Structure formats: C-alpha cells, structure tokens
C-alpha cells in the first residue's frame, strides 16, 4: 500500500542530490564559469510553454534531453523535431528518435544545434578581417529501463542514462563528452502523481586554446500531478553549477475537438533569468494540436530586452 509516509520518503530521495548541491554552494557567484550554455536552452514546444518544468512529465523522444529515464515511457516509437528562430540572427534546432525495445528497455538518439549567425571579425584598429559563424552542437544516445523487484516504492519506475558528444566552435574548436542520469518514479495516488530527478551535463570540459571551462552541470528534482484527466500541473527545482537555484512550474489543459483532433493550452513560469534580464521574462505560454499520434506544438518564450523566441516542434508516436 502506498502511504503518505512512503510518498514523502520518495520525494526526499528524488530531491536529495539537488538539495546537497544547493547546500554545497552553487550560487550566482559562479556566473560565467561554465561553457556550453546552449545545453540549458530547453527543447520542445510543449515543454518550453510549460516553463521547462518537464523532468517528471517527459514521455516521448524529448526525454533524451529532459530526463533519460523518460525514454522508458515510450510505448513503441517516437520522434520529434524543433526549430526556433532565436535571438538576433541565431537559430536553434533539435531532433530525436526513441524506441521501446520491449524486455531490453528503451533507446534514444538525438541532435542539438545552435547557430549564432554570421559575425564580422575585426582587428585592433576595427578593420574588417573577415567573417565567422560560431556554433554549438551535441549528439547524444540514451538508454532507459523500467525498475522491478525493488518494492512498492519504486516498482514500475525507471532509470535512464545518456552520453553526449559536445562540440563548440568560435574562432577555435573545443569538444568533450558528458553524461546525463535520470530517475523517474511510478505513478502514485491512482496514477495522478509522478516524481523524478536528474543529473545533467556531468563530466567533461571545453578547452579553447589554453583555457578549459566546465560544462553547466545541473541537478533537478520535479513532480507532475494530473488534477483531472485533462489538466496537468508540474514543477521543477534546479541547481545549476554556474548560477543560483531556480524554480519552474507549468500547467496544461487538453480539450477534444471534432474528429480525432485535440487542442491543448499551456502556461509556465521559469525564474532562471529573473535577475539577469530586464523586462518581461520567465512567463511562457503556448498551444498544441494533435491527432492520432501526431502533435504540433508552439511556445512563446520572452527574454525581456534581449528579445523573444518562438519554438515550433512536431512530434510523432508510431
């Protein structure tokens, strides 16, 4: 029998890593000390319109980015693609594929790419010497497996891991590798509540000439709760290596339309950029349309005075 005491114990276990990191001094004093910031941009129209509070929600090919344990929730096969015209002339893309291998677990592979646009290079006298195009990319592969034989607390939950190759090019090129680990609980309270925790971007440094910089190691703990069969709420607490801990929350409401179509309205909030960007930031909104395993999702994500990003993604389950 799942009791409140067991739920609280699970919540403590899933958030332990995040709590230890926060206590260990991850703070704003470390701003600017991590490279590979594109790894924290988030992916997917659905996830971003919910403020990125997706650690315990993810159950499709996007799981490879948010929580590799979520790959175990893919029923058969899933694929996703996202494109975003980002700040200024930059653009940001993500694509992933996941497949359930039955008794052998679930597998996923993905590609993340940020292009900063063409930049003019000048010498000390401000004379143009050419142009260059900085970019960042990550190629990842992950594996997840359902948990059994561990007692009622985690029975039916999942554990996942992914490895990623990271390449960053400015004037010189740096490359490294990193690991993500994820844990996802089973659903409690009549399949209404799920909890999860992740460790992202563990290991590796990017070395530009003689300078090596750490990746943005991040610990997250989150939960997702089905208020009704159509109404979902989620929340995440994150502790990044290079900034203060931040909070994210989101909600989604789905409604059926004519035929097999349905529509979803979403809203979220993320405090990650609250003290770094002036103007409206943190609040996200979006919508999605879907039918027979195919969904189209959009997210409006403002960054105050820096501008606005629009995330468009298409996802399929087959």
PDB file of C-alpha atoms in Angstrom:
ATOM      1  CA  UNK A   1       0.000   0.000   0.000  1.00  0.00           C
ATOM      2  CA  UNK A   2       1.337   3.457  -0.961  1.00  0.00           C
ATOM      3  CA  UNK A   3       1.050   5.725   2.082  1.00  0.00           C
ATOM      4  CA  UNK A   4       1.780   9.422   2.538  1.00  0.00           C
ATOM      5  CA  UNK A   5       4.854   8.457   4.535  1.00  0.00           C
ATOM      6  CA  UNK A   6       6.201   6.464   1.587  1.00  0.00           C
ATOM      7  CA  UNK A   7       5.450   9.321  -0.815  1.00  0.00           C
ATOM      8  CA  UNK A   8       7.346  11.779   1.357  1.00  0.00           C
ATOM      9  CA  UNK A   9      10.258   9.364   1.605  1.00  0.00           C
ATOM     10  CA  UNK A  10      10.354   9.030  -2.178  1.00  0.00           C
ATOM     11  CA  UNK A  11      10.218  12.809  -2.614  1.00  0.00           C
ATOM     12  CA  UNK A  12      13.159  13.151  -0.260  1.00  0.00           C
ATOM     13  CA  UNK A  13      15.155  10.501  -2.106  1.00  0.00           C
ATOM     14  CA  UNK A  14      14.463  12.033  -5.518  1.00  0.00           C
ATOM     15  CA  UNK A  15      15.439  15.551  -4.389  1.00  0.00           C
ATOM     16  CA  UNK A  16      18.460  14.556  -2.310  1.00  0.00           C
ATOM     17  CA  UNK A  17      21.012  15.297  -4.988  1.00  0.00           C
ATOM     18  CA  UNK A  18      19.560  18.738  -5.681  1.00  0.00           C
ATOM     19  CA  UNK A  19      19.470  19.571  -2.006  1.00  0.00           C
ATOM     20  CA  UNK A  20      23.070  18.553  -1.492  1.00  0.00           C
ATOM     21  CA  UNK A  21      24.218  20.690  -4.401  1.00  0.00           C
ATOM     22  CA  UNK A  22      22.323  23.734  -3.155  1.00  0.00           C
ATOM     23  CA  UNK A  23      23.870  23.308   0.270  1.00  0.00           C
ATOM     24  CA  UNK A  24      27.258  22.852  -1.376  1.00  0.00           C
ATOM     25  CA  UNK A  25      27.328  26.420  -2.628  1.00  0.00           C
ATOM     26  CA  UNK A  26      26.038  26.511  -6.220  1.00  0.00           C
ATOM     27  CA  UNK A  27      25.294  30.229  -6.473  1.00  0.00           C
ATOM     28  CA  UNK A  28      25.345  33.347  -8.663  1.00  0.00           C
ATOM     29  CA  UNK A  29      28.989  33.835  -7.663  1.00  0.00           C
ATOM     30  CA  UNK A  30      29.774  31.158 -10.249  1.00  0.00           C
ATOM     31  CA  UNK A  31      28.161  33.023 -13.184  1.00  0.00           C
ATOM     32  CA  UNK A  32      30.258  32.898 -16.320  1.00  0.00           C
ATOM     33  CA  UNK A  33      32.266  29.894 -15.135  1.00  0.00           C
ATOM     34  CA  UNK A  34      30.608  27.268 -17.351  1.00  0.00           C
ATOM     35  CA  UNK A  35      30.818  26.768 -21.104  1.00  0.00           C
ATOM     36  CA  UNK A  36      28.295  25.039 -23.358  1.00  0.00           C
ATOM     37  CA  UNK A  37      25.398  27.238 -22.244  1.00  0.00           C
ATOM     38  CA  UNK A  38      23.334  26.048 -25.224  1.00  0.00           C
ATOM     39  CA  UNK A  39      22.850  22.795 -23.289  1.00  0.00           C
ATOM     40  CA  UNK A  40      20.468  24.697 -20.977  1.00  0.00           C
ATOM     41  CA  UNK A  41      18.230  26.272 -23.651  1.00  0.00           C
ATOM     42  CA  UNK A  42      15.490  23.639 -23.419  1.00  0.00           C
ATOM     43  CA  UNK A  43      13.765  21.779 -26.257  1.00  0.00           C
ATOM     44  CA  UNK A  44      10.215  21.154 -27.453  1.00  0.00           C
ATOM     45  CA  UNK A  45       7.231  23.453 -27.863  1.00  0.00           C
ATOM     46  CA  UNK A  46       5.235  21.605 -25.205  1.00  0.00           C
ATOM     47  CA  UNK A  47       7.993  21.596 -22.585  1.00  0.00           C
ATOM     48  CA  UNK A  48       9.023  25.223 -23.087  1.00  0.00           C
ATOM     49  CA  UNK A  49       5.455  26.555 -22.945  1.00  0.00           C
ATOM     50  CA  UNK A  50       5.220  24.852 -19.525  1.00  0.00           C
ATOM     51  CA  UNK A  51       8.242  26.800 -18.314  1.00  0.00           C
ATOM     52  CA  UNK A  52      10.620  23.862 -18.732  1.00  0.00           C
ATOM     53  CA  UNK A  53       9.020  22.107 -15.737  1.00  0.00           C
ATOM     54  CA  UNK A  54       9.282  18.806 -17.577  1.00  0.00           C
ATOM     55  CA  UNK A  55      11.548  16.476 -15.587  1.00  0.00           C
ATOM     56  CA  UNK A  56       8.648  14.309 -14.400  1.00  0.00           C
ATOM     57  CA  UNK A  57       6.398  14.882 -17.453  1.00  0.00           C
ATOM     58  CA  UNK A  58       8.542  13.776 -20.396  1.00  0.00           C
ATOM     59  CA  UNK A  59       7.404  10.565 -22.070  1.00  0.00           C
ATOM     60  CA  UNK A  60       8.484  10.907 -25.705  1.00  0.00           C
ATOM     61  CA  UNK A  61      11.666  11.456 -27.740  1.00  0.00           C
ATOM     62  CA  UNK A  62      12.282  14.770 -25.894  1.00  0.00           C
ATOM     63  CA  UNK A  63      13.084  12.642 -22.835  1.00  0.00           C
ATOM     64  CA  UNK A  64      16.617  12.266 -24.130  1.00  0.00           C
ATOM     65  CA  UNK A  65      17.122  15.954 -23.290  1.00  0.00           C
ATOM     66  CA  UNK A  66      14.963  16.451 -20.177  1.00  0.00           C
ATOM     67  CA  UNK A  67      15.312  13.129 -18.350  1.00  0.00           C
ATOM     68  CA  UNK A  68      16.669   9.967 -20.000  1.00  0.00           C
ATOM     69  CA  UNK A  69      14.548   7.823 -17.649  1.00  0.00           C
ATOM     70  CA  UNK A  70      11.510   9.130 -19.553  1.00  0.00           C
ATOM     71  CA  UNK A  71      12.558   7.041 -22.566  1.00  0.00           C
ATOM     72  CA  UNK A  72      11.066   4.071 -20.704  1.00  0.00           C
ATOM     73  CA  UNK A  73       7.624   5.705 -21.059  1.00  0.00           C
ATOM     74  CA  UNK A  74       7.729   5.500 -24.879  1.00  0.00           C
ATOM     75  CA  UNK A  75       5.237   2.783 -25.837  1.00  0.00           C
ATOM     76  CA  UNK A  76       6.613   1.899 -29.297  1.00  0.00           C
ATOM     77  CA  UNK A  77       8.496   4.524 -31.323  1.00  0.00           C
ATOM     78  CA  UNK A  78       8.622   8.306 -31.100  1.00  0.00           C
ATOM     79  CA  UNK A  79      10.331  11.117 -32.988  1.00  0.00           C
ATOM     80  CA  UNK A  80      10.483  14.885 -32.578  1.00  0.00           C
ATOM     81  CA  UNK A  81      11.877  17.930 -34.344  1.00  0.00           C
ATOM     82  CA  UNK A  82      12.063  21.528 -33.099  1.00  0.00           C
ATOM     83  CA  UNK A  83      13.113  24.754 -34.805  1.00  0.00           C
ATOM     84  CA  UNK A  84      13.447  28.170 -33.201  1.00  0.00           C
ATOM     85  CA  UNK A  85      14.449  31.477 -34.761  1.00  0.00           C
ATOM     86  CA  UNK A  86      16.465  32.543 -31.744  1.00  0.00           C
ATOM     87  CA  UNK A  87      17.808  35.901 -30.534  1.00  0.00           C
ATOM     88  CA  UNK A  88      19.127  38.274 -33.230  1.00  0.00           C
ATOM     89  CA  UNK A  89      20.113  36.207 -36.309  1.00  0.00           C
ATOM     90  CA  UNK A  90      20.759  32.932 -34.485  1.00  0.00           C
ATOM     91  CA  UNK A  91      18.664  29.783 -34.787  1.00  0.00           C
ATOM     92  CA  UNK A  92      18.290  26.659 -32.680  1.00  0.00           C
ATOM     93  CA  UNK A  93      17.300  23.118 -33.757  1.00  0.00           C
ATOM     94  CA  UNK A  94      16.709  19.796 -32.025  1.00  0.00           C
ATOM     95  CA  UNK A  95      15.794  16.353 -33.327  1.00  0.00           C
ATOM     96  CA  UNK A  96      15.468  13.000 -31.555  1.00  0.00           C
ATOM     97  CA  UNK A  97      14.220   9.449 -32.028  1.00  0.00           C
ATOM     98  CA  UNK A  98      13.248   6.905 -29.349  1.00  0.00           C
ATOM     99  CA  UNK A  99      12.190   3.279 -29.481  1.00  0.00           C
ATOM    100  CA  UNK A 100      10.916   0.782 -26.937  1.00  0.00           C
ATOM    101  CA  UNK A 101      12.877  -2.468 -27.209  1.00  0.00           C
ATOM    102  CA  UNK A 102      10.496  -4.492 -25.057  1.00  0.00           C
ATOM    103  CA  UNK A 103      12.262  -6.595 -22.461  1.00  0.00           C
ATOM    104  CA  UNK A 104      15.569  -4.933 -23.443  1.00  0.00           C
ATOM    105  CA  UNK A 105      14.497  -1.449 -22.330  1.00  0.00           C
ATOM    106  CA  UNK A 106      14.258   1.719 -24.441  1.00  0.00           C
ATOM    107  CA  UNK A 107      16.789   3.522 -26.627  1.00  0.00           C
ATOM    108  CA  UNK A 108      17.038   7.089 -27.914  1.00  0.00           C
ATOM    109  CA  UNK A 109      19.313   9.229 -30.097  1.00  0.00           C
ATOM    110  CA  UNK A 110      19.281  12.998 -30.576  1.00  0.00           C
ATOM    111  CA  UNK A 111      20.947  16.043 -32.107  1.00  0.00           C
ATOM    112  CA  UNK A 112      21.036  19.593 -30.685  1.00  0.00           C
ATOM    113  CA  UNK A 113      22.403  22.548 -32.689  1.00  0.00           C
ATOM    114  CA  UNK A 114      22.716  26.297 -32.073  1.00  0.00           C
ATOM    115  CA  UNK A 115      23.972  28.596 -34.845  1.00  0.00           C
ATOM    116  CA  UNK A 116      24.900  32.127 -33.704  1.00  0.00           C
ATOM    117  CA  UNK A 117      24.755  33.641 -37.188  1.00  0.00           C
ATOM    118  CA  UNK A 118      27.485  35.342 -39.176  1.00  0.00           C
ATOM    119  CA  UNK A 119      29.739  37.705 -37.208  1.00  0.00           C
ATOM    120  CA  UNK A 120      32.224  40.237 -38.609  1.00  0.00           C
ATOM    121  CA  UNK A 121      35.771  39.838 -37.327  1.00  0.00           C
ATOM    122  CA  UNK A 122      37.933  42.970 -36.878  1.00  0.00           C
ATOM    123  CA  UNK A 123      41.493  43.727 -35.835  1.00  0.00           C
ATOM    124  CA  UNK A 124      42.688  46.129 -33.106  1.00  0.00           C
ATOM    125  CA  UNK A 125      42.063  49.081 -35.434  1.00  0.00           C
ATOM    126  CA  UNK A 126      38.449  47.972 -36.120  1.00  0.00           C
ATOM    127  CA  UNK A 127      39.309  46.993 -39.681  1.00  0.00           C
ATOM    128  CA  UNK A 128      37.251  44.130 -41.033  1.00  0.00           C
ATOM    129  CA  UNK A 129      39.353  40.982 -41.450  1.00  0.00           C
ATOM    130  CA  UNK A 130      36.658  38.508 -42.371  1.00  0.00           C
ATOM    131  CA  UNK A 131      33.570  36.775 -41.066  1.00  0.00           C
ATOM    132  CA  UNK A 132      32.970  33.718 -38.947  1.00  0.00           C
ATOM    133  CA  UNK A 133      29.947  31.739 -37.698  1.00  0.00           C
ATOM    134  CA  UNK A 134      30.071  30.386 -34.130  1.00  0.00           C
ATOM    135  CA  UNK A 135      28.038  27.258 -33.439  1.00  0.00           C
ATOM    136  CA  UNK A 136      27.445  24.631 -30.761  1.00  0.00           C
ATOM    137  CA  UNK A 137      26.243  21.081 -31.236  1.00  0.00           C
ATOM    138  CA  UNK A 138      25.573  17.980 -29.203  1.00  0.00           C
ATOM    139  CA  UNK A 139      24.964  14.413 -30.384  1.00  0.00           C
ATOM    140  CA  UNK A 140      23.527  12.076 -27.754  1.00  0.00           C
ATOM    141  CA  UNK A 141      22.410   8.487 -27.224  1.00  0.00           C
ATOM    142  CA  UNK A 142      20.481   7.189 -24.245  1.00  0.00           C
ATOM    143  CA  UNK A 143      19.072   4.054 -22.651  1.00  0.00           C
ATOM    144  CA  UNK A 144      16.345   3.543 -20.041  1.00  0.00           C
ATOM    145  CA  UNK A 145      14.841   0.584 -18.259  1.00  0.00           C
ATOM    146  CA  UNK A 146      11.822   0.066 -16.034  1.00  0.00           C
ATOM    147  CA  UNK A 147      12.542  -0.821 -12.406  1.00  0.00           C
ATOM    148  CA  UNK A 148      11.138  -4.035 -10.951  1.00  0.00           C
ATOM    149  CA  UNK A 149      11.808  -6.107  -7.845  1.00  0.00           C
ATOM    150  CA  UNK A 150      12.583  -3.046  -5.695  1.00  0.00           C
ATOM    151  CA  UNK A 151       9.426  -2.998  -3.584  1.00  0.00           C
ATOM    152  CA  UNK A 152       6.294  -0.913  -3.973  1.00  0.00           C
ATOM    153  CA  UNK A 153       8.032   2.456  -3.636  1.00  0.00           C
ATOM    154  CA  UNK A 154       9.881   2.384  -6.995  1.00  0.00           C
ATOM    155  CA  UNK A 155       8.227  -0.626  -8.631  1.00  0.00           C
ATOM    156  CA  UNK A 156       7.387   0.377 -12.185  1.00  0.00           C
ATOM    157  CA  UNK A 157       9.570   3.477 -12.131  1.00  0.00           C
ATOM    158  CA  UNK A 158      12.517   3.914 -14.490  1.00  0.00           C
ATOM    159  CA  UNK A 159      16.236   4.618 -14.567  1.00  0.00           C
ATOM    160  CA  UNK A 160      17.997   6.139 -17.565  1.00  0.00           C
ATOM    161  CA  UNK A 161      21.394   7.320 -18.751  1.00  0.00           C
ATOM    162  CA  UNK A 162      22.633   9.148 -21.837  1.00  0.00           C
ATOM    163  CA  UNK A 163      26.034  10.041 -23.205  1.00  0.00           C
ATOM    164  CA  UNK A 164      26.613  13.106 -25.359  1.00  0.00           C
ATOM    165  CA  UNK A 165      29.366  14.392 -27.603  1.00  0.00           C
ATOM    166  CA  UNK A 166      29.645  18.189 -27.426  1.00  0.00           C
ATOM    167  CA  UNK A 167      31.391  20.447 -29.913  1.00  0.00           C
ATOM    168  CA  UNK A 168      31.704  24.236 -29.703  1.00  0.00           C
ATOM    169  CA  UNK A 169      33.243  26.453 -32.362  1.00  0.00           C
ATOM    170  CA  UNK A 170      34.020  30.170 -32.055  1.00  0.00           C
ATOM    171  CA  UNK A 171      37.375  31.011 -33.679  1.00  0.00           C
ATOM    172  CA  UNK A 172      38.805  27.745 -32.416  1.00  0.00           C
ATOM    173  CA  UNK A 173      37.016  24.473 -31.713  1.00  0.00           C
ATOM    174  CA  UNK A 174      36.540  22.729 -28.376  1.00  0.00           C
ATOM    175  CA  UNK A 175      34.976  19.327 -27.847  1.00  0.00           C
ATOM    176  CA  UNK A 176      34.212  16.987 -24.981  1.00  0.00           C
ATOM    177  CA  UNK A 177      31.700  14.411 -23.722  1.00  0.00           C
ATOM    178  CA  UNK A 178      29.279  14.267 -20.810  1.00  0.00           C
ATOM    179  CA  UNK A 179      26.692  12.047 -19.133  1.00  0.00           C
ATOM    180  CA  UNK A 180      23.083  12.561 -18.044  1.00  0.00           C
ATOM    181  CA  UNK A 181      21.409  10.370 -15.423  1.00  0.00           C
ATOM    182  CA  UNK A 182      17.689  10.243 -14.684  1.00  0.00           C
ATOM    183  CA  UNK A 183      15.322   8.585 -12.238  1.00  0.00           C
ATOM    184  CA  UNK A 184      11.538   8.510 -12.577  1.00  0.00           C
ATOM    185  CA  UNK A 185       9.100   7.159 -10.005  1.00  0.00           C
ATOM    186  CA  UNK A 186       5.985   5.116 -10.774  1.00  0.00           C
ATOM    187  CA  UNK A 187       2.645   6.933 -10.634  1.00  0.00           C
ATOM    188  CA  UNK A 188       1.105   7.286  -7.180  1.00  0.00           C
ATOM    189  CA  UNK A 189      -2.383   8.209  -5.921  1.00  0.00           C
ATOM    190  CA  UNK A 190      -4.420   6.425  -8.606  1.00  0.00           C
ATOM    191  CA  UNK A 191      -1.838   7.273 -11.300  1.00  0.00           C
ATOM    192  CA  UNK A 192      -2.054  11.015 -10.639  1.00  0.00           C
ATOM    193  CA  UNK A 193       1.388  11.855  -9.225  1.00  0.00           C
ATOM    194  CA  UNK A 194       4.855  11.152 -10.623  1.00  0.00           C
ATOM    195  CA  UNK A 195       8.244  12.385  -9.351  1.00  0.00           C
ATOM    196  CA  UNK A 196      11.664  12.480 -10.984  1.00  0.00           C
ATOM    197  CA  UNK A 197      15.263  13.608 -10.577  1.00  0.00           C
ATOM    198  CA  UNK A 198      18.150  14.153 -12.990  1.00  0.00           C
ATOM    199  CA  UNK A 199      21.848  14.935 -13.090  1.00  0.00           C
ATOM    200  CA  UNK A 200      22.680  16.701 -16.382  1.00  0.00           C
ATOM    201  CA  UNK A 201      25.990  17.501 -18.136  1.00  0.00           C
ATOM    202  CA  UNK A 202      28.178  15.530 -15.764  1.00  0.00           C
ATOM    203  CA  UNK A 203      31.887  15.465 -16.603  1.00  0.00           C
ATOM    204  CA  UNK A 204      33.978  16.916 -19.394  1.00  0.00           C
ATOM    205  CA  UNK A 205      35.434  20.375 -20.043  1.00  0.00           C
ATOM    206  CA  UNK A 206      35.586  22.515 -23.174  1.00  0.00           C
ATOM    207  CA  UNK A 207      39.127  23.741 -23.856  1.00  0.00           C
ATOM    208  CA  UNK A 208      39.570  26.815 -26.057  1.00  0.00           C
ATOM    209  CA  UNK A 209      43.306  27.091 -26.748  1.00  0.00           C
ATOM    210  CA  UNK A 210      44.822  27.271 -23.241  1.00  0.00           C
ATOM    211  CA  UNK A 211      41.594  27.799 -21.291  1.00  0.00           C
ATOM    212  CA  UNK A 212      39.397  24.954 -20.056  1.00  0.00           C
ATOM    213  CA  UNK A 213      35.852  25.571 -18.856  1.00  0.00           C
ATOM    214  CA  UNK A 214      33.398  23.257 -17.115  1.00  0.00           C
ATOM    215  CA  UNK A 215      30.050  22.277 -18.565  1.00  0.00           C
ATOM    216  CA  UNK A 216      26.849  23.603 -16.915  1.00  0.00           C
ATOM    217  CA  UNK A 217      26.344  20.684 -14.524  1.00  0.00           C
ATOM    218  CA  UNK A 218      22.735  20.810 -13.278  1.00  0.00           C
ATOM    219  CA  UNK A 219      20.759  18.832 -10.725  1.00  0.00           C
ATOM    220  CA  UNK A 220      16.950  18.771 -10.962  1.00  0.00           C
ATOM    221  CA  UNK A 221      14.065  17.323  -8.989  1.00  0.00           C
ATOM    222  CA  UNK A 222      10.463  17.604 -10.120  1.00  0.00           C
ATOM    223  CA  UNK A 223       6.929  16.367  -9.952  1.00  0.00           C
ATOM    224  CA  UNK A 224       3.868  16.143 -12.199  1.00  0.00           C
ATOM    225  CA  UNK A 225       0.272  15.864 -10.998  1.00  0.00           C
ATOM    226  CA  UNK A 226      -2.913  15.155 -13.000  1.00  0.00           C
ATOM    227  CA  UNK A 227      -5.534  17.391 -11.418  1.00  0.00           C
ATOM    228  CA  UNK A 228      -8.066  15.826 -13.790  1.00  0.00           C
ATOM    229  CA  UNK A 229      -7.682  13.531 -16.788  1.00  0.00           C
ATOM    230  CA  UNK A 230      -7.295  16.642 -18.978  1.00  0.00           C
ATOM    231  CA  UNK A 231      -5.492  19.022 -16.610  1.00  0.00           C
ATOM    232  CA  UNK A 232      -1.804  18.549 -15.763  1.00  0.00           C
ATOM    233  CA  UNK A 233       0.416  20.593 -13.425  1.00  0.00           C
ATOM    234  CA  UNK A 234       4.186  20.259 -12.997  1.00  0.00           C
ATOM    235  CA  UNK A 235       7.049  21.825 -11.067  1.00  0.00           C
ATOM    236  CA  UNK A 236      10.858  21.560 -11.047  1.00  0.00           C
ATOM    237  CA  UNK A 237      13.598  22.732  -8.712  1.00  0.00           C
ATOM    238  CA  UNK A 238      17.010  23.069 -10.423  1.00  0.00           C
ATOM    239  CA  UNK A 239      20.512  23.713  -9.096  1.00  0.00           C
ATOM    240  CA  UNK A 240      22.999  24.640 -11.861  1.00  0.00           C
ATOM    241  CA  UNK A 241      26.752  24.752 -11.267  1.00  0.00           C
ATOM    242  CA  UNK A 242      27.020  28.303 -12.563  1.00  0.00           C
ATOM    243  CA  UNK A 243      24.090  30.137 -11.006  1.00  0.00           C
ATOM    244  CA  UNK A 244      21.554  30.303  -8.193  1.00  0.00           C
ATOM    245  CA  UNK A 245      18.974  27.523  -7.874  1.00  0.00           C
ATOM    246  CA  UNK A 246      15.801  28.299  -9.793  1.00  0.00           C
ATOM    247  CA  UNK A 247      12.191  27.181  -9.891  1.00  0.00           C
ATOM    248  CA  UNK A 248       9.936  26.255 -12.805  1.00  0.00           C
ATOM    249  CA  UNK A 249       6.223  25.497 -12.901  1.00  0.00           C
ATOM    250  CA  UNK A 250       3.787  24.754 -15.689  1.00  0.00           C
ATOM    251  CA  UNK A 251       0.286  23.649 -16.492  1.00  0.00           C
ATOM    252  CA  UNK A 252      -1.511  22.132 -19.477  1.00  0.00           C
ATOM    253  CA  UNK A 253      -5.185  21.670 -20.268  1.00  0.00           C
ATOM    254  CA  UNK A 254      -6.295  19.427 -23.152  1.00  0.00           C
ATOM    255  CA  UNK A 255      -9.654  19.527 -24.915  1.00  0.00           C
ATOM    256  CA  UNK A 256     -11.046  17.280 -27.671  1.00  0.00           C
ATOM    257  CA  UNK A 257     -12.064  18.842 -30.981  1.00  0.00           C
ATOM    258  CA  UNK A 258     -14.008  17.376 -33.880  1.00  0.00           C
ATOM    259  CA  UNK A 259     -12.908  14.003 -35.150  1.00  0.00           C
ATOM    260  CA  UNK A 260      -9.671  12.696 -33.690  1.00  0.00           C
ATOM    261  CA  UNK A 261      -8.151  16.157 -33.141  1.00  0.00           C
ATOM    262  CA  UNK A 262      -7.455  17.705 -29.766  1.00  0.00           C
ATOM    263  CA  UNK A 263      -6.087  21.064 -28.637  1.00  0.00           C
ATOM    264  CA  UNK A 264      -4.005  21.963 -25.595  1.00  0.00           C
ATOM    265  CA  UNK A 265      -3.416  25.313 -23.897  1.00  0.00           C
ATOM    266  CA  UNK A 266      -0.280  25.743 -21.781  1.00  0.00           C
ATOM    267  CA  UNK A 267       1.358  28.241 -19.465  1.00  0.00           C
ATOM    268  CA  UNK A 268       4.509  28.209 -17.390  1.00  0.00           C
ATOM    269  CA  UNK A 269       6.974  30.217 -15.385  1.00  0.00           C
ATOM    270  CA  UNK A 270      10.748  29.849 -15.026  1.00  0.00           C
ATOM    271  CA  UNK A 271      12.828  32.008 -12.660  1.00  0.00           C
ATOM    272  CA  UNK A 272      16.199  31.162 -14.256  1.00  0.00           C
ATOM    273  CA  UNK A 273      16.658  34.553 -15.961  1.00  0.00           C
ATOM    274  CA  UNK A 274      14.743  36.620 -13.399  1.00  0.00           C
ATOM    275  CA  UNK A 275      17.749  38.627 -12.154  1.00  0.00           C
ATOM    276  CA  UNK A 276      19.755  38.548 -15.395  1.00  0.00           C
ATOM    277  CA  UNK A 277      17.391  40.087 -17.950  1.00  0.00           C
ATOM    278  CA  UNK A 278      15.355  43.300 -17.748  1.00  0.00           C
ATOM    279  CA  UNK A 279      11.761  43.445 -18.954  1.00  0.00           C
ATOM    280  CA  UNK A 280       9.256  40.614 -19.190  1.00  0.00           C
ATOM    281  CA  UNK A 281      10.951  37.271 -18.740  1.00  0.00           C
ATOM    282  CA  UNK A 282      10.149  33.934 -17.175  1.00  0.00           C
ATOM    283  CA  UNK A 283       6.492  33.732 -18.218  1.00  0.00           C
ATOM    284  CA  UNK A 284       5.830  31.318 -21.106  1.00  0.00           C
ATOM    285  CA  UNK A 285       2.651  30.435 -22.990  1.00  0.00           C
ATOM    286  CA  UNK A 286       1.860  28.069 -25.820  1.00  0.00           C
ATOM    287  CA  UNK A 287      -0.557  25.714 -27.509  1.00  0.00           C
ATOM    288  CA  UNK A 288      -0.622  22.365 -29.231  1.00  0.00           C
ATOM    289  CA  UNK A 289      -2.760  20.500 -31.749  1.00  0.00           C
ATOM    290  CA  UNK A 290      -2.677  16.745 -32.185  1.00  0.00           C
ATOM    291  CA  UNK A 291      -4.296  13.744 -33.816  1.00  0.00           C
ATOM    292  CA  UNK A 292      -3.566  10.003 -33.973  1.00  0.00           C
ATOM    293  CA  UNK A 293      -0.068  10.159 -32.513  1.00  0.00           C
ATOM    294  CA  UNK A 294       0.963  13.370 -34.294  1.00  0.00           C
ATOM    295  CA  UNK A 295       1.230  16.717 -32.491  1.00  0.00           C
ATOM    296  CA  UNK A 296       2.233  20.265 -33.412  1.00  0.00           C
ATOM    297  CA  UNK A 297       3.356  22.483 -30.535  1.00  0.00           C
ATOM    298  CA  UNK A 298       4.256  26.147 -30.142  1.00  0.00           C
ATOM    299  CA  UNK A 299       5.869  28.086 -27.292  1.00  0.00           C
ATOM    300  CA  UNK A 300       6.234  31.843 -26.837  1.00  0.00           C
ATOM    301  CA  UNK A 301       9.289  32.473 -24.627  1.00  0.00           C
ATOM    302  CA  UNK A 302      10.245  36.134 -23.923  1.00  0.00           C
ATOM    303  CA  UNK A 303      13.727  37.171 -22.781  1.00  0.00           C
ATOM    304  CA  UNK A 304      12.956  40.753 -21.774  1.00  0.00           C
ATOM    305  CA  UNK A 305      15.147  43.342 -23.501  1.00  0.00           C
ATOM    306  CA  UNK A 306      17.044  40.628 -25.389  1.00  0.00           C
ATOM    307  CA  UNK A 307      14.041  39.713 -27.492  1.00  0.00           C
ATOM    308  CA  UNK A 308      11.508  36.933 -27.979  1.00  0.00           C
ATOM    309  CA  UNK A 309      11.944  33.336 -29.080  1.00  0.00           C
ATOM    310  CA  UNK A 310       9.271  31.251 -30.785  1.00  0.00           C
ATOM    311  CA  UNK A 311       9.638  27.491 -30.514  1.00  0.00           C
ATOM    312  CA  UNK A 312       7.888  25.275 -33.068  1.00  0.00           C
ATOM    313  CA  UNK A 313       8.025  21.494 -32.779  1.00  0.00           C
ATOM    314  CA  UNK A 314       6.381  18.473 -34.298  1.00  0.00           C
ATOM    315  CA  UNK A 315       6.273  15.099 -32.537  1.00  0.00           C
ATOM    316  CA  UNK A 316       5.088  11.685 -33.641  1.00  0.00           C
ATOM    317  CA  UNK A 317       4.337   8.379 -31.902  1.00  0.00           C
ATOM    318  CA  UNK A 318       4.064   5.334 -34.157  1.00  0.00           C
TER     319      UNK A 318
END
